[in-house]
CSV table of C-alpha atoms in Angstrom, one decimal:
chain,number,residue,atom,x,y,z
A,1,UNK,CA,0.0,0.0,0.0
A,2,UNK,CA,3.2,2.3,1.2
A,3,UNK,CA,4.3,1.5,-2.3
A,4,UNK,CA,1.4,2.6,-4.0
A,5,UNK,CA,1.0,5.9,-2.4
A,6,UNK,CA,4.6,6.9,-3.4
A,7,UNK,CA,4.0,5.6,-7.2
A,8,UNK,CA,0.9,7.8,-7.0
A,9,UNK,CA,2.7,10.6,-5.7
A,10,UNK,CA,5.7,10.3,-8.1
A,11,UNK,CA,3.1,10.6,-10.9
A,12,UNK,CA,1.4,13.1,-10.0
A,13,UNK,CA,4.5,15.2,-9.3
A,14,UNK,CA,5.7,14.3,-12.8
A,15,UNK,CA,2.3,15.0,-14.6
A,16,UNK,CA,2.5,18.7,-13.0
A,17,UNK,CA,5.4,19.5,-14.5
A,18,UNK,CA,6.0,21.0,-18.3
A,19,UNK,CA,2.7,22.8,-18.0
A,20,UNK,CA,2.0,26.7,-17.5
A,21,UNK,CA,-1.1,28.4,-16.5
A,22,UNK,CA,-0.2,31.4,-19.1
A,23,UNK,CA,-0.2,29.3,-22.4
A,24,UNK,CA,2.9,30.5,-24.5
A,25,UNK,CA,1.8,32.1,-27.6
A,26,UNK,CA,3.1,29.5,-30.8
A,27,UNK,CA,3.5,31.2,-34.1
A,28,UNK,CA,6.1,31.0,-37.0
A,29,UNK,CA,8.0,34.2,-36.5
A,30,UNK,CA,10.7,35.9,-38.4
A,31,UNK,CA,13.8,36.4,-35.5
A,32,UNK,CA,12.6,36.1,-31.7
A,33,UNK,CA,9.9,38.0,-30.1
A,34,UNK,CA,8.8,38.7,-26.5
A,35,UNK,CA,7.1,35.8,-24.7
A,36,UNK,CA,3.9,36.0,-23.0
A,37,UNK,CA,4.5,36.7,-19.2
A,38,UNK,CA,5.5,33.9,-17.0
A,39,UNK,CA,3.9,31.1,-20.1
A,40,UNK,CA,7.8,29.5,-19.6
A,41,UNK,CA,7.6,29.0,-15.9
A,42,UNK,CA,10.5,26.7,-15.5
A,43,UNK,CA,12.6,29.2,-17.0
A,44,UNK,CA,15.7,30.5,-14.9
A,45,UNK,CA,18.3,33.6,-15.2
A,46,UNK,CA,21.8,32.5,-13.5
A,47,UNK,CA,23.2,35.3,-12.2
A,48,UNK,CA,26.6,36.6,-10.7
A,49,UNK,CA,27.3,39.2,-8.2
A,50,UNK,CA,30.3,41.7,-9.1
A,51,UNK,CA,30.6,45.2,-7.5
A,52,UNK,CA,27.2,44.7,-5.6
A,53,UNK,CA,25.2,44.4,-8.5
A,54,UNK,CA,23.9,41.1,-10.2
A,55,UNK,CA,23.8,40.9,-13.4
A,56,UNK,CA,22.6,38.0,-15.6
A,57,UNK,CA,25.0,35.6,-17.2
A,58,UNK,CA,22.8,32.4,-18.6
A,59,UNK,CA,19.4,30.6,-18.5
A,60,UNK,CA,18.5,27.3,-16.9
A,61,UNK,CA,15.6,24.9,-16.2
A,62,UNK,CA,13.8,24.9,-12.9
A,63,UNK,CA,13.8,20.3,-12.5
A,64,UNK,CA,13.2,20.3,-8.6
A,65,UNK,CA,12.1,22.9,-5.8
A,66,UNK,CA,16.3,22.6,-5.1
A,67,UNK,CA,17.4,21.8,-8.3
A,68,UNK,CA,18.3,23.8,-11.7
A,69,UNK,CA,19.6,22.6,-14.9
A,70,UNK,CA,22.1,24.8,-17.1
A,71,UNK,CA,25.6,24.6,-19.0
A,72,UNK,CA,28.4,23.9,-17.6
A,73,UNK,CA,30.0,26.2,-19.3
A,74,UNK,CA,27.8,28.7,-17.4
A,75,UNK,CA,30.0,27.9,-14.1
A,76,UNK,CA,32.9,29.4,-12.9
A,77,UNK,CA,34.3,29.0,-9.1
A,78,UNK,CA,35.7,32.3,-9.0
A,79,UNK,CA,31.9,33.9,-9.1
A,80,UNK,CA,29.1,34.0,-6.9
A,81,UNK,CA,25.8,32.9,-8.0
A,82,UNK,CA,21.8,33.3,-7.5
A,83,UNK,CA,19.6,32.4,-9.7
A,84,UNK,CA,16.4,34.3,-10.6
A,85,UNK,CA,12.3,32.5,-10.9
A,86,UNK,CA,9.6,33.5,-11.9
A,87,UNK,CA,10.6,36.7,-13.9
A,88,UNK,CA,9.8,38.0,-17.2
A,89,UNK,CA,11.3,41.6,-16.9
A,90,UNK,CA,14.8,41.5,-15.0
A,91,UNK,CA,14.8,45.1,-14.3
A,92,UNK,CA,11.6,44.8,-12.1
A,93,UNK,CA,10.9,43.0,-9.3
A,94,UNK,CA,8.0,41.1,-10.1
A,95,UNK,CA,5.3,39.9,-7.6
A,96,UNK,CA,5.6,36.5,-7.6
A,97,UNK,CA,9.4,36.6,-8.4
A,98,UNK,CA,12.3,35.0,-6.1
A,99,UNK,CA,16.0,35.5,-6.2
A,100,UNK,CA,17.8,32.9,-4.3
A,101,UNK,CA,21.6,31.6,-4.1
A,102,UNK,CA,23.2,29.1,-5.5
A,103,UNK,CA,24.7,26.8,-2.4
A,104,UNK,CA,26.7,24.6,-5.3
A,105,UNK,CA,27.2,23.4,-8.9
A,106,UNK,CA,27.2,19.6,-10.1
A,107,UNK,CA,29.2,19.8,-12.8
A,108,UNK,CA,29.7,16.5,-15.0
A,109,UNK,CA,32.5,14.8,-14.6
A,110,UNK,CA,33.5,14.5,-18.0
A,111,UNK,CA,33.1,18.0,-19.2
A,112,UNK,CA,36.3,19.6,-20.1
A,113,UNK,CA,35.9,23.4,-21.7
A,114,UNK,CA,36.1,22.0,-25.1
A,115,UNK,CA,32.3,22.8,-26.3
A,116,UNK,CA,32.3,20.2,-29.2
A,117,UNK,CA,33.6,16.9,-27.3
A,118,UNK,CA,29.8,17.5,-25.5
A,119,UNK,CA,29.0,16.9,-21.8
A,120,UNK,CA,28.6,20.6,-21.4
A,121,UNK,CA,26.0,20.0,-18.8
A,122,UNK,CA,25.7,21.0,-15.2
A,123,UNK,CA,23.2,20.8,-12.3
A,124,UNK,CA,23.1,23.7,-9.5
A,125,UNK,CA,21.4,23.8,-5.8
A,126,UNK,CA,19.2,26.4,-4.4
A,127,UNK,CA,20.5,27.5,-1.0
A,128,UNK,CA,16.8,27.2,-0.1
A,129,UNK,CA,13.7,25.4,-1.5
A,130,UNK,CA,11.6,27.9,-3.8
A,131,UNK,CA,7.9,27.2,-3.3
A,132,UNK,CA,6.4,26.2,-6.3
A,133,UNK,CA,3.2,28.6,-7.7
A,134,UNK,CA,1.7,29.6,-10.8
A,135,UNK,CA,4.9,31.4,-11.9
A,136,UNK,CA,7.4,28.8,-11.1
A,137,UNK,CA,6.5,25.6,-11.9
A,138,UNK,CA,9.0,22.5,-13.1
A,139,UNK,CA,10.4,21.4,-16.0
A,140,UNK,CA,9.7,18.1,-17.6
A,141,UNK,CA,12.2,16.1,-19.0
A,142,UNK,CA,11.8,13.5,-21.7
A,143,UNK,CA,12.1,10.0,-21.8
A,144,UNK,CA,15.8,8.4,-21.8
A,145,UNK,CA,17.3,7.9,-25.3
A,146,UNK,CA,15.0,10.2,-26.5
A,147,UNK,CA,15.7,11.4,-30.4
A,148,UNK,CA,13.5,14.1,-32.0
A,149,UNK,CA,12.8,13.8,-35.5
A,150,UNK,CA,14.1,16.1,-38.6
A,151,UNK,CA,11.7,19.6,-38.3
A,152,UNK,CA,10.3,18.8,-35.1
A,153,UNK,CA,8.9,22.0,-33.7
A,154,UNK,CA,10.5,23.5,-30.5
A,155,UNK,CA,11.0,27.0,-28.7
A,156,UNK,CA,14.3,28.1,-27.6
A,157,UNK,CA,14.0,30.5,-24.6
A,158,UNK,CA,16.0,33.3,-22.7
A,159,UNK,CA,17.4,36.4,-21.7
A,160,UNK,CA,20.2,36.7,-24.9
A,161,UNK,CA,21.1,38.9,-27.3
A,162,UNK,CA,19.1,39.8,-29.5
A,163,UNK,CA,21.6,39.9,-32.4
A,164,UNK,CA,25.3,39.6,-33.2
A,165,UNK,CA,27.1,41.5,-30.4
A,166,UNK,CA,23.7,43.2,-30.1
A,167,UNK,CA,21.5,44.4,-27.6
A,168,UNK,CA,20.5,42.2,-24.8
A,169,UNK,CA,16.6,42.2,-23.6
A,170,UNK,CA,14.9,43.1,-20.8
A,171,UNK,CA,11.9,40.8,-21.6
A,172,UNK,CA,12.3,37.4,-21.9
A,173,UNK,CA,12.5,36.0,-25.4
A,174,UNK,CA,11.1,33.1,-27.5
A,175,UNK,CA,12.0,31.6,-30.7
A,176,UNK,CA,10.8,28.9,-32.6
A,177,UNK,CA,13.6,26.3,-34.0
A,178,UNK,CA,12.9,23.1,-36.2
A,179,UNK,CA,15.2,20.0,-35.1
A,180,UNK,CA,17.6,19.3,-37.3
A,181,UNK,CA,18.6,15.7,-37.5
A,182,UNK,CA,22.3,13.9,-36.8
A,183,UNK,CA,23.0,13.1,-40.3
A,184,UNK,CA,21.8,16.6,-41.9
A,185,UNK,CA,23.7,18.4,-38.8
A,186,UNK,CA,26.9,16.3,-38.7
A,187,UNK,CA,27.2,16.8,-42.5
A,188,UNK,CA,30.6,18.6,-44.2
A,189,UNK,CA,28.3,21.4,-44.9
A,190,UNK,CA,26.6,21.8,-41.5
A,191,UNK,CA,28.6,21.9,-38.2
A,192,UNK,CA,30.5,18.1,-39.9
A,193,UNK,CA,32.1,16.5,-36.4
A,194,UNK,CA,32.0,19.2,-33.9
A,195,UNK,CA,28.1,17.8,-33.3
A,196,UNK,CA,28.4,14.2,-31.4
A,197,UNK,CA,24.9,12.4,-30.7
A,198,UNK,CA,24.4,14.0,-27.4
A,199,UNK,CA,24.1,16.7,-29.1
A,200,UNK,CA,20.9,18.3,-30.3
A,201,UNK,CA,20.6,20.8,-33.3
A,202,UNK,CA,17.6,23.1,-34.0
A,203,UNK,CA,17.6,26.2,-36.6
A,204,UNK,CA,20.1,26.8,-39.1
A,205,UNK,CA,18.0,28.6,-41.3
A,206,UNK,CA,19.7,32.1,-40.5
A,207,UNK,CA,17.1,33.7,-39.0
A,208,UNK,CA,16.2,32.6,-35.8
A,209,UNK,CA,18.5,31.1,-33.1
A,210,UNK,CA,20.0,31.7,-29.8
A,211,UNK,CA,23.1,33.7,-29.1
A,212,UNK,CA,25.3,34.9,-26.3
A,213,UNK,CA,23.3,34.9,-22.6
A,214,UNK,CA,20.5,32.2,-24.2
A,215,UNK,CA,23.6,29.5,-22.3
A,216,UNK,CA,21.9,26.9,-20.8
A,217,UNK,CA,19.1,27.5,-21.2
A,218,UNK,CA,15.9,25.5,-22.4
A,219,UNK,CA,14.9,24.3,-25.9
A,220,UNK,CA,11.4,23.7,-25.1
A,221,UNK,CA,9.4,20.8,-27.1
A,222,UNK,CA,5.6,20.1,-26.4
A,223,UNK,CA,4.9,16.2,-26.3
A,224,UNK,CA,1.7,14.9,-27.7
A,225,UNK,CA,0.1,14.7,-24.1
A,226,UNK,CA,0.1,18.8,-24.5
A,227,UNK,CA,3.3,19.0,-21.8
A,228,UNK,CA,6.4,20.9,-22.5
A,229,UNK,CA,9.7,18.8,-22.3
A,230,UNK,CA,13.2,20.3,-22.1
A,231,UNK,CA,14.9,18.8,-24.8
A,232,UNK,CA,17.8,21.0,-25.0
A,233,UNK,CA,20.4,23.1,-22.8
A,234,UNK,CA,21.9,25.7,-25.0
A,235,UNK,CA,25.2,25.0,-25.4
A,236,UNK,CA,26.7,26.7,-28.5
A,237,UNK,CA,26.5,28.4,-31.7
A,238,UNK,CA,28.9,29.6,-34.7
A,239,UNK,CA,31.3,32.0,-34.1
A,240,UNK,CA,30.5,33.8,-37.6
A,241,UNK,CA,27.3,34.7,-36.3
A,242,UNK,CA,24.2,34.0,-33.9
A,243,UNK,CA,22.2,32.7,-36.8
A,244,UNK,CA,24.8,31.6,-39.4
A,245,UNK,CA,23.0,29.7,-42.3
A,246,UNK,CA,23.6,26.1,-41.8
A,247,UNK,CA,24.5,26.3,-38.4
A,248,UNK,CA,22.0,25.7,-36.1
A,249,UNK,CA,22.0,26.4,-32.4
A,250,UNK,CA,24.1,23.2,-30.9
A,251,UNK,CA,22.1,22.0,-27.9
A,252,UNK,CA,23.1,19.2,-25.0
A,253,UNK,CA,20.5,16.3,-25.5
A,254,UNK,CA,19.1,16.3,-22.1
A,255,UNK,CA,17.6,12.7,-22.5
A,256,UNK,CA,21.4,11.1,-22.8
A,257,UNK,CA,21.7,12.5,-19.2
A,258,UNK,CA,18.9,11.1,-17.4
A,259,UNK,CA,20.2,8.8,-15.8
A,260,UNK,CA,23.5,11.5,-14.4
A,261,UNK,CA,20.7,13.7,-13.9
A,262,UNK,CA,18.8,11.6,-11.8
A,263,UNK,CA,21.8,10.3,-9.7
């Protein structure tokens, strides 16, 4: 019976997460575009402290009331850190809202700095539990082994420029991004080896993608039960351009880390 209970509770946990009480506007749009307030409530900003003032650095993905998934790139143990929930404007302090530190950083044990041998993955703990409302909620996470397939639709979200070297946004931004495959992505003409099957590739058609300060943060895919899965943690792009034709924002395949995740 004990047994039961806690299946029960497990599943209901996991069937509240992926979902938001403001539904995120979909469309095909030409470059990103503001996203409806609080409809990505899993969303994070990672910030550090310099001089007294906190500014942000990368995105995540709220997976526990402790727990926060990001790039491990993103983390540096020089820097202090708090991460930000709940918040579509990070100039104003939202009701709602909650900035709370970062207590320490998981960091997987076979990233090295070198973006295209993969594993840029990290998990960070809240110095605190947040309490969960209708502008945080979790993220949902998909299925082990997971593989999208060629021009799936998904959303890439976060606080980055908004350009090539240009401005960065108050609001948070949305973009859409179709999946592009292993074979079309690892191709000569496409990003060729630097992309290793833990890897996940959306965009590439030079209009839309993520850019600096999008790090680790989600690519957000909607599964047929209506949920929102994070497929993705942004990990990197071309250096001749935020949305360089035929190179697609380069994300870390969150389902070939479930199991490191969940451990």
């Amino acid at each position: 019976m004990i047994r039961t209970l806690l299946l029960s509770a497990l599943v209901a946990g996991a069937l509240s997460c992926g979902l938001s009480t403001y539904q995120p506007h979909q469309s095909r749009v030409v470059g990103g575009e503001d996203a409806r307030p609080n409809s990505w409530p899993w969303q994070v900003s990672l910030q550090y402290l310099t001089s007294g003032n906190w500014f942000h650095t990368c995105g995540g993905s709220l997976v526990s009331n402790r727990w926060f998934l990001t790039a491990a790139h993103c983390v540096s143990n020089s820097r202090t850190y708090r991460v930000v929930l709940g918040r579509h404007s990070l100039s104003t302090n939202e009701p709602g809202s909650a900035a709370i530190a970062v207590s320490k950083f998981v960091v997987h044990s076979q990233w090295n700095t070198n973006l295209a041998n993969g594993y840029d993955i990290a998990l960070g703990k809240l110095a605190e539990p947040v309490t969960l409302s209708d502008k945080i909620k979790l993220a949902c996470l998909p299925p082990a082994g997971t593989v999208l397939p060629n021009n799936y639709p998904c959303y890439v979200t976060g606080w980055g420029r908004l350009q090539t070297n240009g401005k960065t946004p108050d609001i948070l931004q949305q973009g859409l991004l179709l999946v592009v495959d292993y074979d079309t992505c690892s191709s000569r003409s496409w990003w060729g080896s630097s992309v290793k099957t833990r890897m996940v590739c959306a965009g590439g058609d030079g209009v839309i993608s993520s850019c600096n300060g999008d790090s680790g943060g989600p690519l957000n895919c909607q599964a047929g039960d209506g949920t929102w899965q994070v497929h993705g943690v942004v990990s990197f792009g071309s250096s001749l351009g935020c949305n360089y034709y035929q190179k697609p924002s380069v994300f870390t395949r969150v389902s070939s880390f479930i199991d490191w995740i969940n451990e």
